[in-house]
Tab-separated table of N, CA and C in Angstrom:
chain	number	residue	atom	x	y	z
A	24	MET	N	89.018	66.909	-76.003
A	24	MET	CA	90.242	67.624	-76.258
A	24	MET	C	91.328	66.734	-76.857
A	25	SER	N	91.395	65.498	-76.431
A	25	SER	CA	92.451	64.634	-76.933
A	25	SER	C	92.280	64.366	-78.424
A	26	GLY	N	91.036	64.299	-78.917
A	26	GLY	CA	90.786	64.130	-80.343
A	26	GLY	C	91.283	65.328	-81.130
A	27	GLN	N	91.089	66.523	-80.558
A	27	GLN	CA	91.534	67.746	-81.211
A	27	GLN	C	93.061	67.807	-81.237
A	28	SER	N	93.705	67.401	-80.143
A	28	SER	CA	95.158	67.418	-80.076
A	28	SER	C	95.763	66.472	-81.097
A	29	SER	N	95.211	65.271	-81.200
A	29	SER	CA	95.778	64.317	-82.150
A	29	SER	C	95.544	64.795	-83.589
A	30	ARG	N	94.418	65.467	-83.841
A	30	ARG	CA	94.149	66.001	-85.179
A	30	ARG	C	95.192	67.070	-85.524
A	31	ARG	N	95.490	67.945	-84.546
A	31	ARG	CA	96.514	68.977	-84.769
A	31	ARG	C	97.873	68.340	-85.041
A	32	THR	N	98.193	67.310	-84.302
A	32	THR	CA	99.469	66.619	-84.486
A	32	THR	C	99.554	66.032	-85.888
A	33	VAL	N	98.476	65.402	-86.347
A	33	VAL	CA	98.451	64.826	-87.697
A	33	VAL	C	98.591	65.927	-88.740
A	34	LEU	N	97.878	67.036	-88.564
A	34	LEU	CA	97.961	68.135	-89.527
A	34	LEU	C	99.359	68.748	-89.541
A	35	LYS	N	99.965	68.925	-88.354
A	35	LYS	CA	101.332	69.454	-88.285
A	35	LYS	C	102.295	68.519	-89.010
A	36	GLY	N	102.134	67.226	-88.740
A	36	GLY	CA	102.999	66.227	-89.387
A	36	GLY	C	102.852	66.262	-90.896
A	37	ALA	N	101.632	66.373	-91.388
A	37	ALA	CA	101.384	66.429	-92.829
A	37	ALA	C	102.000	67.690	-93.428
A	38	ALA	N	101.873	68.809	-92.736
A	38	ALA	CA	102.449	70.067	-93.225
A	38	ALA	C	103.971	69.969	-93.290
A	39	LEU	N	104.578	69.402	-92.250
A	39	LEU	CA	106.034	69.256	-92.236
A	39	LEU	C	106.504	68.301	-93.325
A	40	ALA	N	105.781	67.206	-93.501
A	40	ALA	CA	106.140	66.244	-94.550
A	40	ALA	C	106.026	66.895	-95.926
A	41	GLY	N	104.984	67.680	-96.137
A	41	GLY	CA	104.811	68.382	-97.406
A	41	GLY	C	105.932	69.368	-97.649
A	42	ALA	N	106.304	70.120	-96.628
A	42	ALA	CA	107.392	71.093	-96.753
A	42	ALA	C	108.707	70.368	-97.027
A	43	ALA	N	108.934	69.250	-96.368
A	43	ALA	CA	110.152	68.484	-96.588
A	43	ALA	C	110.186	67.970	-98.021
A	44	GLY	N	109.052	67.542	-98.532
A	44	GLY	CA	108.980	67.064	-99.911
A	44	GLY	C	109.310	68.156	-100.899
A	45	LEU	N	108.851	69.376	-100.626
A	45	LEU	CA	109.168	70.507	-101.499
A	45	LEU	C	110.653	70.792	-101.463
A	46	GLY	N	111.243	70.696	-100.273
A	46	GLY	CA	112.679	70.929	-100.145
A	46	GLY	C	113.477	69.932	-100.955
A	47	VAL	N	113.064	68.683	-100.933
A	47	VAL	CA	113.755	67.652	-101.698
A	47	VAL	C	113.617	67.937	-103.187
A	48	ALA	N	112.438	68.321	-103.621
A	48	ALA	CA	112.232	68.612	-105.046
A	48	ALA	C	113.077	69.807	-105.474
A	49	ALA	N	113.178	70.810	-104.640
A	49	ALA	CA	113.927	72.013	-104.999
A	49	ALA	C	115.418	71.745	-105.055
A	50	CYS	N	115.912	70.793	-104.283
A	50	CYS	CA	117.337	70.497	-104.242
A	50	CYS	C	117.643	69.167	-104.913
A	51	SER	N	116.864	68.788	-105.878
A	51	SER	CA	117.055	67.519	-106.568
A	51	SER	C	118.450	67.441	-107.158
A	52	THR	N	119.028	66.255	-107.129
A	52	THR	CA	120.349	66.077	-107.723
A	52	THR	C	120.254	65.775	-109.215
A	53	GLU	N	119.027	65.673	-109.731
A	53	GLU	CA	118.859	65.453	-111.161
A	53	GLU	C	119.330	66.703	-111.894
A	54	SER	N	120.311	66.550	-112.772
A	54	SER	CA	120.881	67.689	-113.473
A	54	SER	C	120.091	67.997	-114.734
A	55	LYS	N	119.974	69.267	-115.025
A	55	LYS	CA	119.324	69.732	-116.240
A	55	LYS	C	120.305	70.658	-116.945
A	56	LEU	N	120.024	71.006	-118.158
A	56	LEU	CA	120.893	71.942	-118.852
A	56	LEU	C	120.766	73.354	-118.311
A	57	GLY	N	119.759	73.612	-117.499
A	57	GLY	CA	119.639	74.934	-116.892
A	57	GLY	C	119.745	76.025	-117.933
A	58	HIS	N	120.446	77.073	-117.598
A	58	HIS	CA	120.599	78.219	-118.495
A	58	HIS	C	121.656	77.975	-119.555
A	59	ALA	N	122.347	76.839	-119.493
A	59	ALA	CA	123.376	76.541	-120.478
A	59	ALA	C	122.843	75.626	-121.569
A	60	GLY	N	121.529	75.524	-121.715
A	60	GLY	CA	120.927	74.688	-122.740
A	60	GLY	C	121.383	75.074	-124.128
A	61	VAL	N	121.607	76.345	-124.365
A	61	VAL	CA	122.175	76.838	-125.615
A	61	VAL	C	123.570	77.338	-125.271
A	62	PRO	N	124.604	76.688	-125.839
A	62	PRO	CA	125.968	77.094	-125.488
A	62	PRO	C	126.214	78.571	-125.756
A	63	THR	N	126.962	79.175	-124.875
A	63	THR	CA	127.363	80.561	-125.073
A	63	THR	C	128.768	80.563	-125.642
A	64	PRO	N	129.143	81.508	-126.413
A	64	PRO	CA	128.306	82.580	-126.936
A	64	PRO	C	127.480	82.110	-128.133
A	65	THR	N	126.429	82.844	-128.416
A	65	THR	CA	125.580	82.514	-129.557
A	65	THR	C	125.997	83.287	-130.804
A	66	ALA	N	126.908	84.229	-130.654
A	66	ALA	CA	127.481	84.975	-131.770
A	66	ALA	C	128.999	84.951	-131.592
A	67	PRO	N	129.774	85.105	-132.666
A	67	PRO	CA	131.233	85.079	-132.544
A	67	PRO	C	131.736	86.162	-131.591
A	68	VAL	N	132.732	85.803	-130.789
A	68	VAL	CA	133.327	86.750	-129.854
A	68	VAL	C	134.841	86.548	-129.837
A	69	ALA	N	135.584	87.661	-129.921
A	69	ALA	CA	137.044	87.616	-129.885
A	69	ALA	C	137.500	87.433	-128.442
A	70	LEU	N	138.422	86.486	-128.235
A	70	LEU	CA	138.888	86.195	-126.882
A	70	LEU	C	140.282	86.725	-126.591
A	71	GLY	N	141.110	86.852	-127.588
A	71	GLY	CA	142.474	87.316	-127.357
A	71	GLY	C	143.466	86.431	-128.087
A	72	ALA	N	144.736	86.571	-127.730
A	72	ALA	CA	145.811	85.837	-128.391
A	72	ALA	C	145.801	84.364	-127.973
A	73	PRO	N	145.967	83.465	-128.937
A	73	PRO	CA	145.992	82.043	-128.611
A	73	PRO	C	147.136	81.685	-127.652
A	74	GLU	N	148.219	82.451	-127.696
A	74	GLU	CA	149.384	82.185	-126.840
A	74	GLU	C	149.073	82.345	-125.349
A	75	GLU	N	147.943	82.975	-125.026
A	75	GLU	CA	147.562	83.160	-123.613
A	75	GLU	C	147.160	81.846	-122.956
A	76	ILE	N	146.918	80.812	-123.767
A	76	ILE	CA	146.505	79.514	-123.230
A	76	ILE	C	147.691	78.561	-123.307
A	77	PRO	N	148.193	78.084	-122.175
A	77	PRO	CA	149.347	77.179	-122.201
A	77	PRO	C	148.977	75.811	-122.765
A	78	VAL	N	149.912	75.186	-123.478
A	78	VAL	CA	149.689	73.832	-123.981
A	78	VAL	C	149.455	72.923	-122.779
A	79	GLY	N	148.369	72.158	-122.847
A	79	GLY	CA	148.004	71.279	-121.739
A	79	GLY	C	147.179	71.972	-120.660
A	80	GLY	N	146.927	73.253	-120.840
A	80	GLY	CA	146.170	74.029	-119.857
A	80	GLY	C	144.908	74.610	-120.451
A	81	ALA	N	144.308	75.514	-119.703
A	81	ALA	CA	143.054	76.133	-120.133
A	81	ALA	C	142.958	77.534	-119.560
A	82	LYS	N	142.073	78.322	-120.146
A	82	LYS	CA	141.829	79.681	-119.667
A	82	LYS	C	140.330	79.934	-119.640
A	83	LEU	N	139.890	80.574	-118.570
A	83	LEU	CA	138.490	80.946	-118.414
A	83	LEU	C	138.302	82.376	-118.886
A	84	TYR	N	137.359	82.567	-119.777
A	84	TYR	CA	136.952	83.893	-120.240
A	84	TYR	C	135.572	84.109	-119.624
A	85	ARG	N	135.574	84.521	-118.370
A	85	ARG	CA	134.340	84.577	-117.582
A	85	ARG	C	133.307	85.533	-118.182
A	86	GLU	N	133.760	86.701	-118.610
A	86	GLU	CA	132.841	87.698	-119.164
A	86	GLU	C	132.133	87.171	-120.423
A	87	GLN	N	132.864	86.392	-121.231
A	87	GLN	CA	132.285	85.834	-122.455
A	87	GLN	C	131.612	84.478	-122.197
A	88	LYS	N	131.737	83.952	-120.970
A	88	LYS	CA	131.142	82.681	-120.554
A	88	LYS	C	131.658	81.509	-121.381
A	89	VAL	N	132.988	81.495	-121.580
A	89	VAL	CA	133.648	80.455	-122.366
A	89	VAL	C	134.913	80.015	-121.641
A	90	VAL	N	135.226	78.733	-121.752
A	90	VAL	CA	136.500	78.213	-121.282
A	90	VAL	C	137.167	77.541	-122.478
A	91	VAL	N	138.475	77.817	-122.678
A	91	VAL	CA	139.200	77.277	-123.818
A	91	VAL	C	140.419	76.523	-123.299
A	92	SER	N	140.615	75.305	-123.831
A	92	SER	CA	141.803	74.527	-123.480
A	92	SER	C	142.664	74.358	-124.727
A	93	CYS	N	143.925	74.016	-124.491
A	93	CYS	CA	144.882	73.809	-125.577
A	93	CYS	C	145.528	72.436	-125.366
A	94	PRO	N	144.941	71.371	-125.947
A	94	PRO	CA	145.486	70.029	-125.747
A	94	PRO	C	146.861	69.823	-126.386
A	95	ALA	N	147.144	70.522	-127.487
A	95	ALA	CA	148.431	70.449	-128.173
A	95	ALA	C	148.652	71.796	-128.863
A	96	GLU	N	149.894	72.107	-129.139
A	96	GLU	CA	150.201	73.401	-129.759
A	96	GLU	C	149.372	73.618	-131.019
A	97	GLY	N	148.670	74.756	-131.057
A	97	GLY	CA	147.855	75.119	-132.207
A	97	GLY	C	146.475	74.482	-132.234
A	98	GLN	N	146.144	73.653	-131.226
A	98	GLN	CA	144.823	73.024	-131.154
A	98	GLN	C	144.062	73.605	-129.971
A	99	TYR	N	142.784	73.912	-130.179
A	99	TYR	CA	141.973	74.532	-129.118
A	99	TYR	C	140.603	73.867	-129.053
A	100	LYS	N	140.108	73.741	-127.831
A	100	LYS	CA	138.758	73.221	-127.586
A	100	LYS	C	138.075	74.219	-126.671
A	101	ALA	N	136.810	74.499	-126.940
A	101	ALA	CA	136.087	75.460	-126.112
A	101	ALA	C	134.760	74.870	-125.656
A	102	PHE	N	134.346	75.323	-124.478
A	102	PHE	CA	133.083	74.891	-123.881
A	102	PHE	C	132.399	76.086	-123.252
A	103	SER	N	131.105	76.008	-123.162
A	103	SER	CA	130.354	77.017	-122.422
A	103	SER	C	130.854	76.983	-120.976
A	104	ALA	N	131.000	78.130	-120.363
A	104	ALA	CA	131.439	78.201	-118.963
A	104	ALA	C	130.255	78.341	-118.019
A	105	GLN	N	129.049	78.063	-118.525
A	105	GLN	CA	127.850	78.089	-117.687
A	105	GLN	C	127.583	76.684	-117.177
A	106	CYS	N	127.492	76.539	-115.869
A	106	CYS	CA	127.216	75.249	-115.250
A	106	CYS	C	125.900	74.694	-115.792
A	107	THR	N	125.898	73.408	-116.082
A	107	THR	CA	124.701	72.766	-116.637
A	107	THR	C	123.669	72.444	-115.564
A	108	HIS	N	123.975	72.720	-114.310
A	108	HIS	CA	123.000	72.495	-113.235
A	108	HIS	C	122.020	73.658	-113.148
A	109	ALA	N	122.533	74.868	-112.963
A	109	ALA	CA	121.639	76.023	-112.789
A	109	ALA	C	122.059	77.240	-113.600
A	110	GLY	N	123.098	77.100	-114.423
A	110	GLY	CA	123.481	78.195	-115.301
A	110	GLY	C	124.453	79.201	-114.737
A	111	CYS	N	124.985	78.970	-113.532
A	111	CYS	CA	125.977	79.897	-112.974
A	111	CYS	C	127.256	79.805	-113.800
A	112	VAL	N	127.994	80.896	-113.882
A	112	VAL	CA	129.241	80.924	-114.644
A	112	VAL	C	130.382	80.429	-113.758
A	113	LEU	N	131.210	79.542	-114.320
A	113	LEU	CA	132.374	79.053	-113.587
A	113	LEU	C	133.205	80.241	-113.118
A	114	ASP	N	133.852	80.080	-111.954
A	114	ASP	CA	134.611	81.210	-111.418
A	114	ASP	C	136.118	81.018	-111.430
A	115	LYS	N	136.585	79.765	-111.571
A	115	LYS	CA	138.037	79.546	-111.608
A	115	LYS	C	138.340	78.171	-112.166
A	116	ILE	N	139.606	78.006	-112.561
A	116	ILE	CA	140.109	76.722	-113.046
A	116	ILE	C	141.312	76.352	-112.198
A	117	GLU	N	141.304	75.130	-111.665
A	117	GLU	CA	142.439	74.595	-110.920
A	117	GLU	C	142.702	73.190	-111.428
A	118	ASP	N	143.921	72.921	-111.880
A	118	ASP	CA	144.278	71.600	-112.405
A	118	ASP	C	143.299	71.136	-113.485
A	119	ASN	N	142.978	72.026	-114.399
A	119	ASN	CA	142.058	71.767	-115.519
A	119	ASN	C	140.655	71.360	-115.074
A	120	GLU	N	140.282	71.756	-113.860
A	120	GLU	CA	138.904	71.568	-113.382
A	120	GLU	C	138.272	72.929	-113.173
A	121	GLY	N	137.123	73.136	-113.842
A	121	GLY	CA	136.370	74.375	-113.674
A	121	GLY	C	135.449	74.241	-112.477
A	122	ASN	N	135.360	75.284	-111.695
A	122	ASN	CA	134.551	75.291	-110.479
A	122	ASN	C	133.321	76.170	-110.642
A	123	CYS	N	132.158	75.630	-110.256
A	123	CYS	CA	130.939	76.430	-110.216
A	123	CYS	C	130.780	76.957	-108.788
A	124	PRO	N	130.741	78.273	-108.621
A	124	PRO	CA	130.657	78.847	-107.279
A	124	PRO	C	129.287	78.704	-106.622
A	125	CYS	N	128.257	78.371	-107.392
A	125	CYS	CA	126.907	78.333	-106.829
A	125	CYS	C	126.627	77.075	-106.003
A	126	HIS	N	126.940	75.903	-106.556
A	126	HIS	CA	126.601	74.655	-105.858
A	126	HIS	C	127.759	73.670	-105.808
A	127	GLY	N	128.945	74.070	-106.281
A	127	GLY	CA	130.135	73.230	-106.157
A	127	GLY	C	130.365	72.215	-107.254
A	128	SER	N	129.624	72.279	-108.341
A	128	SER	CA	129.882	71.350	-109.446
A	128	SER	C	131.287	71.601	-109.985
A	129	ARG	N	131.910	70.542	-110.476
A	129	ARG	CA	133.248	70.646	-111.063
A	129	ARG	C	133.212	69.986	-112.444
A	130	PHE	N	133.961	70.578	-113.388
A	130	PHE	CA	133.992	70.102	-114.763
A	130	PHE	C	135.426	69.964	-115.247
A	131	ASP	N	135.696	68.942	-116.055
A	131	ASP	CA	136.973	68.808	-116.741
A	131	ASP	C	136.913	69.795	-117.909
A	132	VAL	N	137.737	70.839	-117.874
A	132	VAL	CA	137.640	71.882	-118.900
A	132	VAL	C	138.320	71.478	-120.200
A	133	THR	N	138.940	70.290	-120.237
A	133	THR	CA	139.516	69.805	-121.488
A	133	THR	C	138.530	68.933	-122.268
A	134	THR	N	137.488	68.437	-121.580
A	134	THR	CA	136.491	67.575	-122.231
A	134	THR	C	135.064	68.067	-122.016
A	135	GLY	N	134.845	68.929	-121.028
A	135	GLY	CA	133.515	69.404	-120.678
A	135	GLY	C	132.800	68.489	-119.691
A	136	LYS	N	133.354	67.319	-119.424
A	136	LYS	CA	132.708	66.309	-118.575
A	136	LYS	C	132.455	66.827	-117.154
A	137	ALA	N	131.253	66.534	-116.643
A	137	ALA	CA	130.924	66.856	-115.249
A	137	ALA	C	131.653	65.865	-114.349
A	138	LEU	N	132.446	66.385	-113.412
A	138	LEU	CA	133.221	65.537	-112.510
A	138	LEU	C	132.582	65.394	-111.136
A	139	ARG	N	131.887	66.442	-110.703
A	139	ARG	CA	131.241	66.428	-109.391
A	139	ARG	C	129.946	67.212	-109.491
A	140	GLY	N	128.902	66.682	-108.868
A	140	GLY	CA	127.572	67.280	-108.929
A	140	GLY	C	127.394	68.423	-107.974
A	141	PRO	N	126.226	68.999	-108.107
A	141	PRO	CA	125.004	68.397	-108.608
A	141	PRO	C	124.896	68.273	-110.133
A	142	ALA	N	125.714	68.956	-110.912
A	142	ALA	CA	125.640	68.825	-112.375
A	142	ALA	C	126.069	67.422	-112.797
A	143	THR	N	125.362	66.835	-113.751
A	143	THR	CA	125.732	65.540	-114.313
A	143	THR	C	125.892	65.626	-115.829
A	144	VAL	N	125.416	66.707	-116.416
A	144	VAL	CA	125.479	66.911	-117.862
A	144	VAL	C	126.764	67.682	-118.182
A	145	PRO	N	127.505	67.269	-119.226
A	145	PRO	CA	128.746	67.979	-119.566
A	145	PRO	C	128.490	69.401	-120.063
A	146	LEU	N	129.538	70.215	-120.004
A	146	LEU	CA	129.467	71.562	-120.566
A	146	LEU	C	129.324	71.439	-122.082
A	147	PRO	N	128.433	72.196	-122.691
A	147	PRO	CA	128.283	72.135	-124.152
A	147	PRO	C	129.517	72.682	-124.867
A	148	ALA	N	129.918	71.991	-125.932
A	148	ALA	CA	131.049	72.446	-126.750
A	148	ALA	C	130.665	73.721	-127.490
A	149	VAL	N	131.658	74.566	-127.705
A	149	VAL	CA	131.487	75.827	-128.433
A	149	VAL	C	132.541	75.833	-129.542
A	150	PRO	N	132.171	76.161	-130.765
A	150	PRO	CA	133.178	76.247	-131.827
A	150	PRO	C	134.232	77.301	-131.481
A	151	VAL	N	135.490	76.994	-131.770
A	151	VAL	CA	136.583	77.947	-131.529
A	151	VAL	C	137.584	77.825	-132.676
A	152	ARG	N	138.158	78.954	-133.066
A	152	ARG	CA	139.116	78.975	-134.163
A	152	ARG	C	140.067	80.162	-133.976
A	153	VAL	N	141.156	80.129	-134.728
A	153	VAL	CA	142.095	81.244	-134.732
A	153	VAL	C	141.886	82.001	-136.039
A	154	GLU	N	141.631	83.296	-135.913
A	154	GLU	CA	141.466	84.174	-137.081
A	154	GLU	C	142.283	85.434	-136.851
A	155	ASN	N	143.120	85.760	-137.828
A	155	ASN	CA	143.932	86.983	-137.756
A	155	ASN	C	144.690	87.097	-136.433
A	156	GLY	N	145.241	85.981	-135.972
A	156	GLY	CA	146.072	85.995	-134.767
A	156	GLY	C	145.316	86.070	-133.452
A	157	ARG	N	144.005	85.843	-133.472
A	157	ARG	CA	143.256	85.854	-132.211
A	157	ARG	C	142.243	84.718	-132.185
A	158	LEU	N	141.922	84.279	-130.973
A	158	LEU	CA	140.923	83.229	-130.793
A	158	LEU	C	139.535	83.819	-130.943
A	159	ILE	N	138.702	83.109	-131.668
A	159	ILE	CA	137.308	83.502	-131.850
A	159	ILE	C	136.456	82.309	-131.410
A	160	ALA	N	135.533	82.536	-130.494
A	160	ALA	CA	134.613	81.488	-130.038
A	160	ALA	C	133.215	81.806	-130.530
A	161	GLY	N	132.454	80.763	-130.808
A	161	GLY	CA	131.082	80.940	-131.259
A	161	GLY	C	130.927	80.574	-132.714
A	162	PRO	N	129.698	80.612	-133.183
A	162	PRO	CA	129.426	80.229	-134.581
A	162	PRO	C	130.060	81.189	-135.571
A	163	GLU	N	130.255	80.732	-136.785
A	163	GLU	CA	130.892	81.549	-137.836
A	163	GLU	C	129.880	82.348	-138.627
A	164	THR	N	128.806	82.816	-138.022
A	164	THR	CA	127.728	83.445	-138.771
A	164	THR	C	127.877	84.964	-138.956
A	165	ALA	N	128.667	85.612	-138.149
A	165	ALA	CA	128.777	87.076	-138.246
A	165	ALA	C	130.157	87.506	-137.800
A	166	ALA	N	130.461	88.754	-138.006
A	166	ALA	CA	131.743	89.294	-137.555
A	166	ALA	C	131.797	89.252	-136.031
A	167	PRO	N	132.981	88.927	-135.467
A	167	PRO	CA	133.085	88.818	-134.010
A	167	PRO	C	132.929	90.142	-133.302
A	168	LYS	N	132.345	90.066	-132.105
A	168	LYS	CA	132.266	91.235	-131.225
A	168	LYS	C	133.638	91.439	-130.604
A	169	ALA	N	134.071	92.656	-130.528
A	169	ALA	CA	135.395	92.928	-129.946
A	169	ALA	C	135.340	92.917	-128.436
């Protein structure tokens, strides 16, 4: 019986170690581009009036999955608002830091830089311009979606 008990103990230990290893792999801190591998939007999208973004500040366009900052009057920078860890959309901006609600990653929305993990890859830049008095994000390949 003692041989059988020790065999069970070894098998239990191996099963637990295997499960623990899977847990570590699933929660790896290694960042990937996730669902933000291709910056959003992939087609032009109208965001609204440029005046809605304060100089030195930023605005999150959650539905369009874009964040736009205004470093100086008349200048705009845009980034995908999808976290580069798992693709969740940022939910808020505080002090020019975008927050990912899924795992707590934080990004500098003026540069796209990952500030706190698990994400380590910056937010991808998105082209942004002013056309006919409104901000347009995305490539210049087609007419913007309203």
